[in-house]
Amino acid sequence: MHPRSHAEALDAADPLAALRNRFLLPEGLIYLDGNSLGPVTSTVRERVERVLTQEWGTSLVRSWDDHGWWELPLSAGARLAPLLGADPDLVAVTDSISVNLFKILTGAARLRPGRNAMVTDLASFPTDRYLIESVAELLGLHVRAVEVHELLTTFGSDLGVVALSHVDYRTGRLHDLASITADVHDAGGLVVWDLAHSAGVMPIDLEAAGVDFAVGCGYKYLNGGPGAPAFVYMARRHLAHLHQPISGWHGHVAPFAMESVYKPDPGVRRMLAGTPPILSMAAFDAALDAFEGVSLHDARVKSVALCELFIELVDALCDHHGVDVITPRLPEARGSQVSLRHPDAFAIVQALAERGVVGDMRPPDVLRFGMSPMFIRFVDVWDAVHVLADVLETGVWRQPRFSQRGHVT
Ligand SMILES: *Cc1c(COP(=O)(O)O)cnc(C)c1O
């Protein structure tokens, strides 16, 4: 097994090492939960202060024009687009994933009239599942939930819309976005990808893959802050045709004409509904500063190496404590997290947090450790797994206080 100096050497050779300085991380904490809530950056803090004092505080309503508030959902979308391999005018930053899924799934299903099956992944994130069920019910369609590897066998002539997560939030399994998109298209369907656990940690090429629609999260690996607006992408060929049902005035072609009839904006602005939350929107936009000059290829290489080291150390130190690695061991089949299984996952995660190692837990028995290549060091991984091994070895997690639950795990 590798000594700590091995991790130190990896840090010394890491071309992304300096990016950590862009983040305001608490001293002494090993934060392996950037896949749930990314940390704040120094430019986010400056930007939010500026919006409060100079923009809202001084320019007030004039800020919509004078400080670019009006453009923010689309200008932030254009800045985000290269991280998604999307054309800059096809991405909007707005609402939450849940709300965007409602808009996109409804609009997409209506583009395939007579095709009554909506298909999703059995393991999909709960909100994605709830929304597809709701849309199907509203439109009189039905949902088929299947294992991703069985997708193809379920495609019939009734296939309408397929909604999938690029990375399984629980196991970290990475799905082949390009080949599944091609298969769905061959079957005559449309595909909506949820990029919540891939945007910002790996190169994505939505245009090359011919993806129809995508949604994703602003507060995870993109570090946009708690409740940051989400994003939505649509392919150019659908722009003129997709009618989303939350026909609010900010998606209108001319909101301040105050017309009585809804006429959608010709572009991706039609995905907007009501007035955007400017403080959160500005924080999200400023969080993208951290990606300036960063190659997502390099980020992926580092993310893979961080996961490899984590898994190697777990195998060496924790194996005999009933811990299983459930993340795929093949790097190509993995997102940017390592998930372990243990019946007492909750208490172990709590005990780790007390020792300064923050991961999270997903029911029933999964410990998740997110590897954000922007700020995690190889020594953090080395230290974290040694703390985990010690927590398991000593059984400290059995103390009753580690079993008390809050609202968020
Ligand atoms: C985090 C996450 C969401 C969050 O949805 P919101 O409505 O933005 O809170 C949705 N889907 C997936 C796959 C996620 O990981």
CSV table of C-alpha atoms and ligand atoms in Angstrom, one decimal:
chain,number,residue,atom,x,y,z
A,1,MET,CA,0.0,0.0,0.0
A,2,HIS,CA,1.1,3.5,-0.8
A,3,PRO,CA,2.6,5.7,1.9
A,4,ARG,CA,1.3,9.3,2.4
A,5,SER,CA,4.3,10.6,0.5
A,6,HIS,CA,2.8,9.0,-2.6
A,7,ALA,CA,-0.2,11.2,-2.3
A,8,GLU,CA,2.0,14.2,-1.7
A,9,ALA,CA,3.9,13.5,-4.9
A,10,LEU,CA,0.7,13.3,-6.8
A,11,ASP,CA,-0.3,16.7,-5.5
A,12,ALA,CA,3.1,18.1,-6.4
A,13,ALA,CA,2.6,16.9,-10.0
A,14,ASP,CA,-1.1,18.0,-10.3
A,15,PRO,CA,-1.6,20.7,-12.9
A,16,LEU,CA,-4.9,21.7,-11.3
A,17,ALA,CA,-3.5,22.0,-7.8
A,18,ALA,CA,-3.6,25.8,-7.7
A,19,LEU,CA,-7.4,25.9,-8.4
A,20,ARG,CA,-8.0,25.1,-4.8
A,21,ASN,CA,-6.9,28.7,-4.0
A,22,ARG,CA,-10.1,29.9,-5.8
A,23,PHE,CA,-12.2,28.3,-3.0
A,24,LEU,CA,-12.9,29.5,0.5
A,25,LEU,CA,-12.6,26.2,2.4
A,26,PRO,CA,-12.8,25.8,6.1
A,27,GLU,CA,-9.4,25.1,7.7
A,28,GLY,CA,-8.9,21.4,8.5
A,29,LEU,CA,-12.0,20.1,6.8
A,30,ILE,CA,-11.8,17.4,4.1
A,31,TYR,CA,-14.8,18.1,2.0
A,32,LEU,CA,-15.9,15.1,-0.1
A,33,ASP,CA,-19.5,16.4,-0.6
A,34,GLY,CA,-19.1,18.8,-3.5
A,35,ASN,CA,-21.5,16.5,-5.4
A,36,SER,CA,-24.2,17.6,-2.9
A,37,LEU,CA,-23.3,21.3,-2.2
A,38,GLY,CA,-20.1,22.7,-3.8
A,39,PRO,CA,-18.1,25.1,-1.7
A,40,VAL,CA,-18.1,28.9,-2.1
A,41,THR,CA,-15.4,30.7,-4.2
A,42,SER,CA,-13.8,34.0,-3.4
A,43,THR,CA,-15.3,35.6,-6.5
A,44,VAL,CA,-18.8,34.5,-5.5
A,45,ARG,CA,-18.4,36.3,-2.2
A,46,GLU,CA,-17.2,39.5,-3.9
A,47,ARG,CA,-19.9,39.3,-6.5
A,48,VAL,CA,-22.8,38.9,-4.1
A,49,GLU,CA,-21.4,41.7,-2.0
A,50,ARG,CA,-21.3,43.9,-5.1
A,51,VAL,CA,-24.8,43.0,-6.2
A,52,LEU,CA,-26.1,43.9,-2.7
A,53,THR,CA,-24.3,47.2,-2.2
A,54,GLN,CA,-23.7,48.6,-5.6
A,55,GLU,CA,-26.3,47.1,-7.8
A,56,TRP,CA,-29.5,46.5,-5.7
A,57,GLY,CA,-28.3,48.9,-3.0
A,58,THR,CA,-27.5,51.9,-5.3
A,59,SER,CA,-28.8,51.4,-8.9
A,60,LEU,CA,-32.0,49.6,-7.7
A,61,VAL,CA,-34.4,48.9,-10.6
A,62,ARG,CA,-32.0,50.3,-13.2
A,63,SER,CA,-29.8,47.4,-12.5
A,64,TRP,CA,-31.9,45.2,-14.8
A,65,ASP,CA,-30.3,47.1,-17.7
A,66,ASP,CA,-27.3,48.8,-16.2
A,67,HIS,CA,-25.8,45.7,-14.5
A,68,GLY,CA,-26.9,43.0,-16.9
A,69,TRP,CA,-29.6,41.4,-14.6
A,70,TRP,CA,-31.9,41.0,-17.6
A,71,GLU,CA,-29.4,39.0,-19.5
A,72,LEU,CA,-28.1,36.9,-16.6
A,73,PRO,CA,-30.1,33.7,-17.2
A,74,LEU,CA,-28.8,33.6,-20.8
A,75,SER,CA,-25.3,35.2,-20.3
A,76,ALA,CA,-24.6,32.7,-17.5
A,77,GLY,CA,-26.0,30.0,-19.8
A,78,ALA,CA,-23.6,31.0,-22.5
A,79,ARG,CA,-20.6,30.9,-20.1
A,80,LEU,CA,-21.7,27.4,-19.0
A,81,ALA,CA,-22.3,26.1,-22.5
A,82,PRO,CA,-18.6,25.2,-23.2
A,83,LEU,CA,-18.6,22.9,-20.2
A,84,LEU,CA,-21.5,21.0,-21.7
A,85,GLY,CA,-20.3,21.0,-25.3
A,86,ALA,CA,-23.3,23.1,-26.2
A,87,ASP,CA,-23.7,26.1,-28.5
A,88,PRO,CA,-23.8,29.2,-26.3
A,89,ASP,CA,-27.2,30.4,-27.3
A,90,LEU,CA,-28.9,27.1,-26.4
A,91,VAL,CA,-28.4,27.0,-22.6
A,92,ALA,CA,-30.6,28.9,-20.1
A,93,VAL,CA,-30.0,29.1,-16.3
A,94,THR,CA,-33.3,29.0,-14.6
A,95,ASP,CA,-35.5,27.4,-11.9
A,96,SER,CA,-34.7,24.0,-10.4
A,97,ILE,CA,-34.1,20.7,-12.1
A,98,SER,CA,-37.6,19.6,-11.0
A,99,VAL,CA,-39.3,22.6,-12.6
A,100,ASN,CA,-37.2,22.3,-15.7
A,101,LEU,CA,-38.0,18.6,-16.1
A,102,PHE,CA,-41.6,19.5,-15.9
A,103,LYS,CA,-41.2,22.0,-18.7
A,104,ILE,CA,-39.0,19.8,-20.9
A,105,LEU,CA,-40.8,16.5,-20.4
A,106,THR,CA,-44.2,18.1,-21.2
A,107,GLY,CA,-42.9,19.9,-24.2
A,108,ALA,CA,-40.9,16.9,-25.5
A,109,ALA,CA,-43.8,14.5,-25.1
A,110,ARG,CA,-46.0,16.8,-27.2
A,111,LEU,CA,-43.4,16.7,-30.0
A,112,ARG,CA,-44.1,12.9,-30.3
A,113,PRO,CA,-47.9,12.7,-30.5
A,114,GLY,CA,-49.3,9.2,-30.6
A,115,ARG,CA,-46.2,7.8,-28.9
A,116,ASN,CA,-47.5,7.0,-25.4
A,117,ALA,CA,-44.5,5.5,-23.6
A,118,MET,CA,-42.2,7.5,-21.5
A,119,VAL,CA,-39.1,5.6,-20.4
A,120,THR,CA,-36.8,6.1,-17.4
A,121,ASP,CA,-34.1,4.4,-15.4
A,122,LEU,CA,-35.3,2.4,-12.3
A,123,ALA,CA,-32.4,3.9,-10.4
A,124,SER,CA,-33.2,7.5,-11.3
A,125,PHE,CA,-33.1,10.3,-8.7
A,126,PRO,CA,-36.5,10.5,-7.0
A,127,THR,CA,-37.4,14.0,-8.3
A,128,ASP,CA,-36.8,12.9,-11.9
A,129,ARG,CA,-39.1,9.9,-11.3
A,130,TYR,CA,-41.8,11.9,-9.6
A,131,LEU,CA,-41.8,14.4,-12.4
A,132,ILE,CA,-42.0,11.9,-15.3
A,133,GLU,CA,-44.9,10.1,-13.5
A,134,SER,CA,-46.7,13.4,-13.1
A,135,VAL,CA,-46.2,14.5,-16.7
A,136,ALA,CA,-47.4,11.1,-17.9
A,137,GLU,CA,-50.5,11.3,-15.8
A,138,LEU,CA,-51.3,14.8,-17.0
A,139,LEU,CA,-50.9,13.9,-20.7
A,140,GLY,CA,-52.4,10.5,-20.5
A,141,LEU,CA,-49.2,8.6,-21.2
A,142,HIS,CA,-47.5,5.7,-19.3
A,143,VAL,CA,-44.1,5.3,-17.8
A,144,ARG,CA,-41.8,2.3,-18.1
A,145,ALA,CA,-39.0,2.2,-15.6
A,146,VAL,CA,-36.2,-0.2,-16.6
A,147,GLU,CA,-32.6,-1.0,-16.0
A,148,VAL,CA,-30.4,1.1,-18.3
A,149,HIS,CA,-28.8,-2.0,-19.9
A,150,GLU,CA,-32.4,-3.2,-20.8
A,151,LEU,CA,-33.4,0.0,-22.4
A,152,LEU,CA,-33.1,-1.2,-26.0
A,153,THR,CA,-35.4,-4.1,-25.5
A,154,THR,CA,-38.2,-1.8,-24.2
A,155,PHE,CA,-38.2,0.5,-27.2
A,156,GLY,CA,-41.3,-0.1,-29.4
A,157,SER,CA,-43.2,2.0,-31.8
A,158,ASP,CA,-44.9,3.7,-28.9
A,159,LEU,CA,-41.6,5.1,-27.6
A,160,GLY,CA,-41.9,8.9,-27.0
A,161,VAL,CA,-39.5,10.4,-24.4
A,162,VAL,CA,-36.6,8.8,-22.5
A,163,ALA,CA,-35.3,10.6,-19.4
A,164,LEU,CA,-32.0,9.4,-17.9
A,165,SER,CA,-29.3,10.5,-15.5
A,166,HIS,CA,-25.8,10.7,-17.1
A,167,VAL,CA,-24.4,9.5,-13.7
A,168,ASP,CA,-26.4,7.4,-11.2
A,169,TYR,CA,-26.4,9.6,-8.1
A,170,ARG,CA,-26.2,6.6,-5.8
A,171,THR,CA,-23.7,4.2,-7.3
A,172,GLY,CA,-21.8,6.7,-9.5
A,173,ARG,CA,-22.3,4.6,-12.6
A,174,LEU,CA,-21.7,6.7,-15.8
A,175,HIS,CA,-23.9,6.0,-18.8
A,176,ASP,CA,-22.8,6.2,-22.4
A,177,LEU,CA,-24.6,9.4,-23.4
A,178,ALA,CA,-23.7,9.4,-27.1
A,179,SER,CA,-24.6,5.7,-27.8
A,180,ILE,CA,-27.9,5.8,-25.8
A,181,THR,CA,-28.9,9.0,-27.5
A,182,ALA,CA,-28.3,7.4,-30.9
A,183,ASP,CA,-30.3,4.3,-29.9
A,184,VAL,CA,-33.3,6.4,-28.7
A,185,HIS,CA,-33.2,8.3,-32.0
A,186,ASP,CA,-33.1,5.1,-34.0
A,187,ALA,CA,-36.3,4.0,-32.2
A,188,GLY,CA,-37.9,7.3,-33.0
A,189,GLY,CA,-37.8,8.8,-29.5
A,190,LEU,CA,-36.4,11.9,-27.9
A,191,VAL,CA,-34.0,11.9,-25.0
A,192,VAL,CA,-33.7,14.2,-21.9
A,193,TRP,CA,-30.4,13.8,-20.0
A,194,ASP,CA,-30.0,14.9,-16.4
A,195,LEU,CA,-26.4,16.1,-16.0
A,196,ALA,CA,-26.6,16.8,-12.2
A,197,HIS,CA,-23.6,14.6,-11.5
A,198,SER,CA,-21.5,15.1,-14.6
A,199,ALA,CA,-21.6,18.9,-15.4
A,200,GLY,CA,-18.3,20.4,-14.4
A,201,VAL,CA,-16.3,17.3,-13.7
A,202,MET,CA,-15.9,15.7,-17.1
A,203,PRO,CA,-16.0,16.8,-20.8
A,204,ILE,CA,-19.5,16.5,-22.2
A,205,ASP,CA,-20.3,17.1,-25.9
A,206,LEU,CA,-24.1,17.6,-26.2
A,207,GLU,CA,-23.8,18.9,-29.8
A,208,ALA,CA,-21.7,16.0,-31.0
A,209,ALA,CA,-24.0,13.4,-29.4
A,210,GLY,CA,-27.1,15.1,-30.9
A,211,VAL,CA,-28.8,15.2,-27.5
A,212,ASP,CA,-32.4,16.6,-27.7
A,213,PHE,CA,-32.6,18.1,-24.2
A,214,ALA,CA,-30.6,18.3,-21.0
A,215,VAL,CA,-31.0,19.6,-17.5
A,216,GLY,CA,-28.5,19.9,-14.7
A,217,CYS,CA,-27.8,21.3,-11.3
A,218,GLY,CA,-26.2,24.6,-10.3
A,219,TYR,CA,-25.2,23.8,-6.7
A,220,LYS,CA,-23.3,20.6,-7.0
A,221,TYR,CA,-20.0,20.4,-9.0
A,222,LEU,CA,-20.7,23.9,-10.4
A,223,ASN,CA,-20.5,25.4,-6.9
A,224,GLY,CA,-23.3,27.9,-7.5
A,225,GLY,CA,-24.5,27.9,-3.9
A,226,PRO,CA,-27.4,26.5,-2.0
A,227,GLY,CA,-30.5,26.4,-4.1
A,228,ALA,CA,-28.6,27.8,-7.1
A,229,PRO,CA,-30.7,27.9,-10.3
A,230,ALA,CA,-30.4,24.9,-12.5
A,231,PHE,CA,-29.7,24.8,-16.3
A,232,VAL,CA,-31.6,23.6,-19.3
A,233,TYR,CA,-30.3,22.9,-22.9
A,234,MET,CA,-32.3,22.3,-26.0
A,235,ALA,CA,-31.1,21.3,-29.4
A,236,ARG,CA,-31.4,24.0,-32.1
A,237,ARG,CA,-33.7,21.8,-34.2
A,238,HIS,CA,-36.3,21.8,-31.4
A,239,LEU,CA,-36.1,25.6,-30.5
A,240,ALA,CA,-39.0,26.7,-32.6
A,241,HIS,CA,-41.2,23.7,-31.8
A,242,LEU,CA,-40.9,23.1,-28.0
A,243,HIS,CA,-43.7,24.7,-26.1
A,244,GLN,CA,-43.2,24.6,-22.4
A,245,PRO,CA,-46.3,24.7,-20.2
A,246,ILE,CA,-45.1,27.3,-17.6
A,247,SER,CA,-45.8,30.1,-20.0
A,248,GLY,CA,-44.6,32.9,-17.7
A,249,TRP,CA,-43.8,36.4,-18.8
A,250,HIS,CA,-40.0,36.0,-18.7
A,251,GLY,CA,-40.3,33.5,-21.5
A,252,HIS,CA,-42.4,35.8,-23.6
A,253,VAL,CA,-40.9,37.4,-26.7
A,254,ALA,CA,-41.5,40.9,-25.3
A,255,PRO,CA,-42.2,40.8,-21.6
A,256,PHE,CA,-42.5,44.5,-21.2
A,257,ALA,CA,-44.9,44.9,-24.0
A,258,MET,CA,-47.4,43.5,-21.5
A,259,GLU,CA,-49.4,41.8,-24.2
A,260,SER,CA,-52.4,39.8,-23.2
A,261,VAL,CA,-51.5,36.9,-25.4
A,262,TYR,CA,-48.5,34.6,-24.7
A,263,LYS,CA,-46.0,34.5,-27.5
A,264,PRO,CA,-42.8,32.5,-26.7
A,265,ASP,CA,-39.4,34.0,-27.3
A,266,PRO,CA,-37.9,32.4,-30.4
A,267,GLY,CA,-34.8,31.3,-28.5
A,268,VAL,CA,-33.9,29.4,-25.4
A,269,ARG,CA,-35.3,32.3,-23.3
A,270,ARG,CA,-38.7,30.6,-23.8
A,271,MET,CA,-37.6,28.2,-21.0
A,272,LEU,CA,-37.8,31.0,-18.5
A,273,ALA,CA,-41.0,31.4,-16.5
A,274,GLY,CA,-41.1,34.1,-13.7
A,275,THR,CA,-38.6,36.7,-12.5
A,276,PRO,CA,-35.2,35.1,-11.9
A,277,PRO,CA,-33.6,35.2,-8.4
A,278,ILE,CA,-30.8,37.6,-9.2
A,279,LEU,CA,-28.8,37.1,-6.0
A,280,SER,CA,-28.6,33.3,-6.7
A,281,MET,CA,-28.2,33.9,-10.4
A,282,ALA,CA,-25.2,36.3,-9.8
A,283,ALA,CA,-23.6,33.8,-7.4
A,284,PHE,CA,-24.0,31.0,-10.0
A,285,ASP,CA,-22.5,33.2,-12.7
A,286,ALA,CA,-19.5,34.1,-10.5
A,287,ALA,CA,-19.0,30.5,-9.5
A,288,LEU,CA,-18.2,29.8,-13.2
A,289,ASP,CA,-15.1,32.1,-12.8
A,290,ALA,CA,-13.5,29.1,-11.1
A,291,PHE,CA,-13.6,27.2,-14.4
A,292,GLU,CA,-11.8,29.9,-16.4
A,293,GLY,CA,-8.8,28.4,-18.1
A,294,VAL,CA,-9.6,24.9,-16.8
A,295,SER,CA,-9.5,22.0,-19.2
A,296,LEU,CA,-12.3,19.5,-18.4
A,297,HIS,CA,-10.1,16.9,-19.9
A,298,ASP,CA,-7.5,17.6,-17.1
A,299,ALA,CA,-10.3,17.7,-14.5
A,300,ARG,CA,-11.5,14.3,-15.6
A,301,VAL,CA,-8.0,12.8,-15.5
A,302,LYS,CA,-7.6,14.1,-12.0
A,303,SER,CA,-11.0,13.0,-10.9
A,304,VAL,CA,-10.3,9.5,-12.2
A,305,ALA,CA,-7.0,9.4,-10.3
A,306,LEU,CA,-8.6,10.6,-7.1
A,307,CYS,CA,-11.2,7.9,-7.3
A,308,GLU,CA,-8.6,5.3,-8.1
A,309,LEU,CA,-6.5,6.2,-5.1
A,310,PHE,CA,-9.6,6.2,-2.9
A,311,ILE,CA,-10.7,2.8,-4.1
A,312,GLU,CA,-7.2,1.4,-3.8
A,313,LEU,CA,-6.9,2.6,-0.2
A,314,VAL,CA,-10.4,1.3,0.8
A,315,ASP,CA,-9.5,-2.1,-0.6
A,316,ALA,CA,-6.3,-2.1,1.4
A,317,LEU,CA,-7.6,-0.7,4.7
A,318,CYS,CA,-11.3,-1.3,5.0
A,319,ASP,CA,-12.1,-4.5,3.2
A,320,HIS,CA,-12.3,-6.7,6.2
A,321,HIS,CA,-14.9,-4.3,7.9
A,322,GLY,CA,-17.8,-5.3,5.7
A,323,VAL,CA,-17.4,-2.4,3.3
A,324,ASP,CA,-18.1,-2.9,-0.4
A,325,VAL,CA,-17.2,-0.6,-3.2
A,326,ILE,CA,-20.3,-0.3,-5.3
A,327,THR,CA,-19.0,2.3,-7.8
A,328,PRO,CA,-17.9,0.6,-11.0
A,329,ARG,CA,-14.2,-0.2,-10.9
A,330,LEU,CA,-13.7,0.7,-14.5
A,331,PRO,CA,-12.9,4.4,-14.7
A,332,GLU,CA,-14.8,4.7,-18.0
A,333,ALA,CA,-18.0,3.5,-16.3
A,334,ARG,CA,-17.7,5.9,-13.3
A,335,GLY,CA,-18.6,9.5,-12.6
A,336,SER,CA,-16.7,11.5,-10.1
A,337,GLN,CA,-17.6,9.8,-6.8
A,338,VAL,CA,-16.9,6.7,-4.9
A,339,SER,CA,-19.8,4.9,-3.2
A,340,LEU,CA,-19.4,2.3,-0.6
A,341,ARG,CA,-22.0,0.0,1.0
A,342,HIS,CA,-22.3,-0.7,4.7
A,343,PRO,CA,-25.4,-1.5,6.7
A,344,ASP,CA,-24.5,1.3,9.2
A,345,ALA,CA,-23.7,3.9,6.5
A,346,PHE,CA,-25.6,6.7,8.3
A,347,ALA,CA,-23.7,6.4,11.6
A,348,ILE,CA,-20.4,6.0,9.9
A,349,VAL,CA,-20.9,9.1,7.9
A,350,GLN,CA,-21.7,11.0,11.1
A,351,ALA,CA,-18.7,9.7,12.8
A,352,LEU,CA,-16.5,10.7,9.9
A,353,ALA,CA,-18.0,14.3,9.9
A,354,GLU,CA,-17.0,14.6,13.6
A,355,ARG,CA,-13.4,13.8,12.5
A,356,GLY,CA,-13.5,16.4,9.8
A,357,VAL,CA,-14.2,14.2,6.8
A,358,VAL,CA,-17.5,15.2,5.1
A,359,GLY,CA,-19.2,12.7,2.8
A,360,ASP,CA,-22.9,11.8,2.7
A,361,MET,CA,-25.3,8.9,2.9
A,362,ARG,CA,-28.1,7.7,0.7
A,363,PRO,CA,-30.6,5.1,1.8
A,364,PRO,CA,-30.6,2.4,2.5
A,365,ASP,CA,-26.9,1.8,3.0
A,366,VAL,CA,-24.7,3.9,0.7
A,367,LEU,CA,-21.8,6.1,1.8
A,368,ARG,CA,-21.0,8.6,-1.0
A,369,PHE,CA,-17.7,10.5,-1.4
A,370,GLY,CA,-17.7,13.1,-4.2
A,371,MET,CA,-14.3,13.8,-5.8
A,372,SER,CA,-14.4,17.4,-7.1
A,373,PRO,CA,-11.1,17.8,-9.0
A,374,MET,CA,-11.2,21.5,-8.5
A,375,PHE,CA,-10.3,21.6,-4.8
A,376,ILE,CA,-9.6,18.1,-3.5
A,377,ARG,CA,-6.0,17.0,-3.0
A,378,PHE,CA,-4.6,13.5,-3.2
A,379,VAL,CA,-3.5,13.9,0.5
A,380,ASP,CA,-7.2,14.6,1.3
A,381,VAL,CA,-8.1,11.2,-0.1
A,382,TRP,CA,-5.3,9.5,1.7
A,383,ASP,CA,-6.2,11.1,5.0
A,384,ALA,CA,-9.9,10.5,4.5
A,385,VAL,CA,-9.6,6.8,3.9
A,386,HIS,CA,-7.3,6.5,6.9
A,387,VAL,CA,-9.9,8.2,9.1
A,388,LEU,CA,-12.5,5.9,7.7
A,389,ALA,CA,-10.4,2.9,8.4
A,390,ASP,CA,-9.9,4.1,12.0
A,391,VAL,CA,-13.6,4.8,12.5
A,392,LEU,CA,-14.4,1.2,11.3
A,393,GLU,CA,-11.5,-0.3,13.3
A,394,THR,CA,-12.4,1.4,16.6
A,395,GLY,CA,-16.2,1.0,16.1
A,396,VAL,CA,-16.6,4.6,17.3
A,397,TRP,CA,-19.6,5.0,15.0
A,398,ARG,CA,-21.6,2.7,17.3
A,399,GLN,CA,-22.0,5.5,19.8
A,400,PRO,CA,-25.7,6.5,20.0
A,401,ARG,CA,-25.1,10.2,19.1
A,402,PHE,CA,-24.0,9.2,15.6
A,403,SER,CA,-27.5,7.8,14.9
A,404,GLN,CA,-29.4,11.0,15.4
A,405,ARG,CA,-30.8,12.3,12.1
A,406,GLY,CA,-31.4,15.8,10.9
A,407,HIS,CA,-33.3,16.9,7.8
A,408,VAL,CA,-30.5,16.4,5.3
A,409,THR,CA,-28.2,13.3,5.1
B,1,LIG,C1,-29.5,16.9,-7.2
B,1,LIG,C2,-30.3,16.3,-8.3
B,1,LIG,C3,-31.5,16.9,-8.6
B,1,LIG,C4,-32.0,18.1,-7.9
B,1,LIG,O1,-33.2,18.7,-8.4
B,1,LIG,P1,-33.7,20.1,-8.0
B,1,LIG,O2,-35.1,20.2,-8.4
B,1,LIG,O3,-32.8,21.1,-8.7
B,1,LIG,O4,-33.5,20.2,-6.5
B,1,LIG,C5,-32.3,16.3,-9.6
B,1,LIG,N1,-31.8,15.2,-10.3
B,1,LIG,C6,-30.7,14.6,-10.0
B,1,LIG,C7,-30.2,13.4,-10.7
B,1,LIG,C8,-29.9,15.1,-9.0
B,1,LIG,O5,-28.8,14.6,-8.6
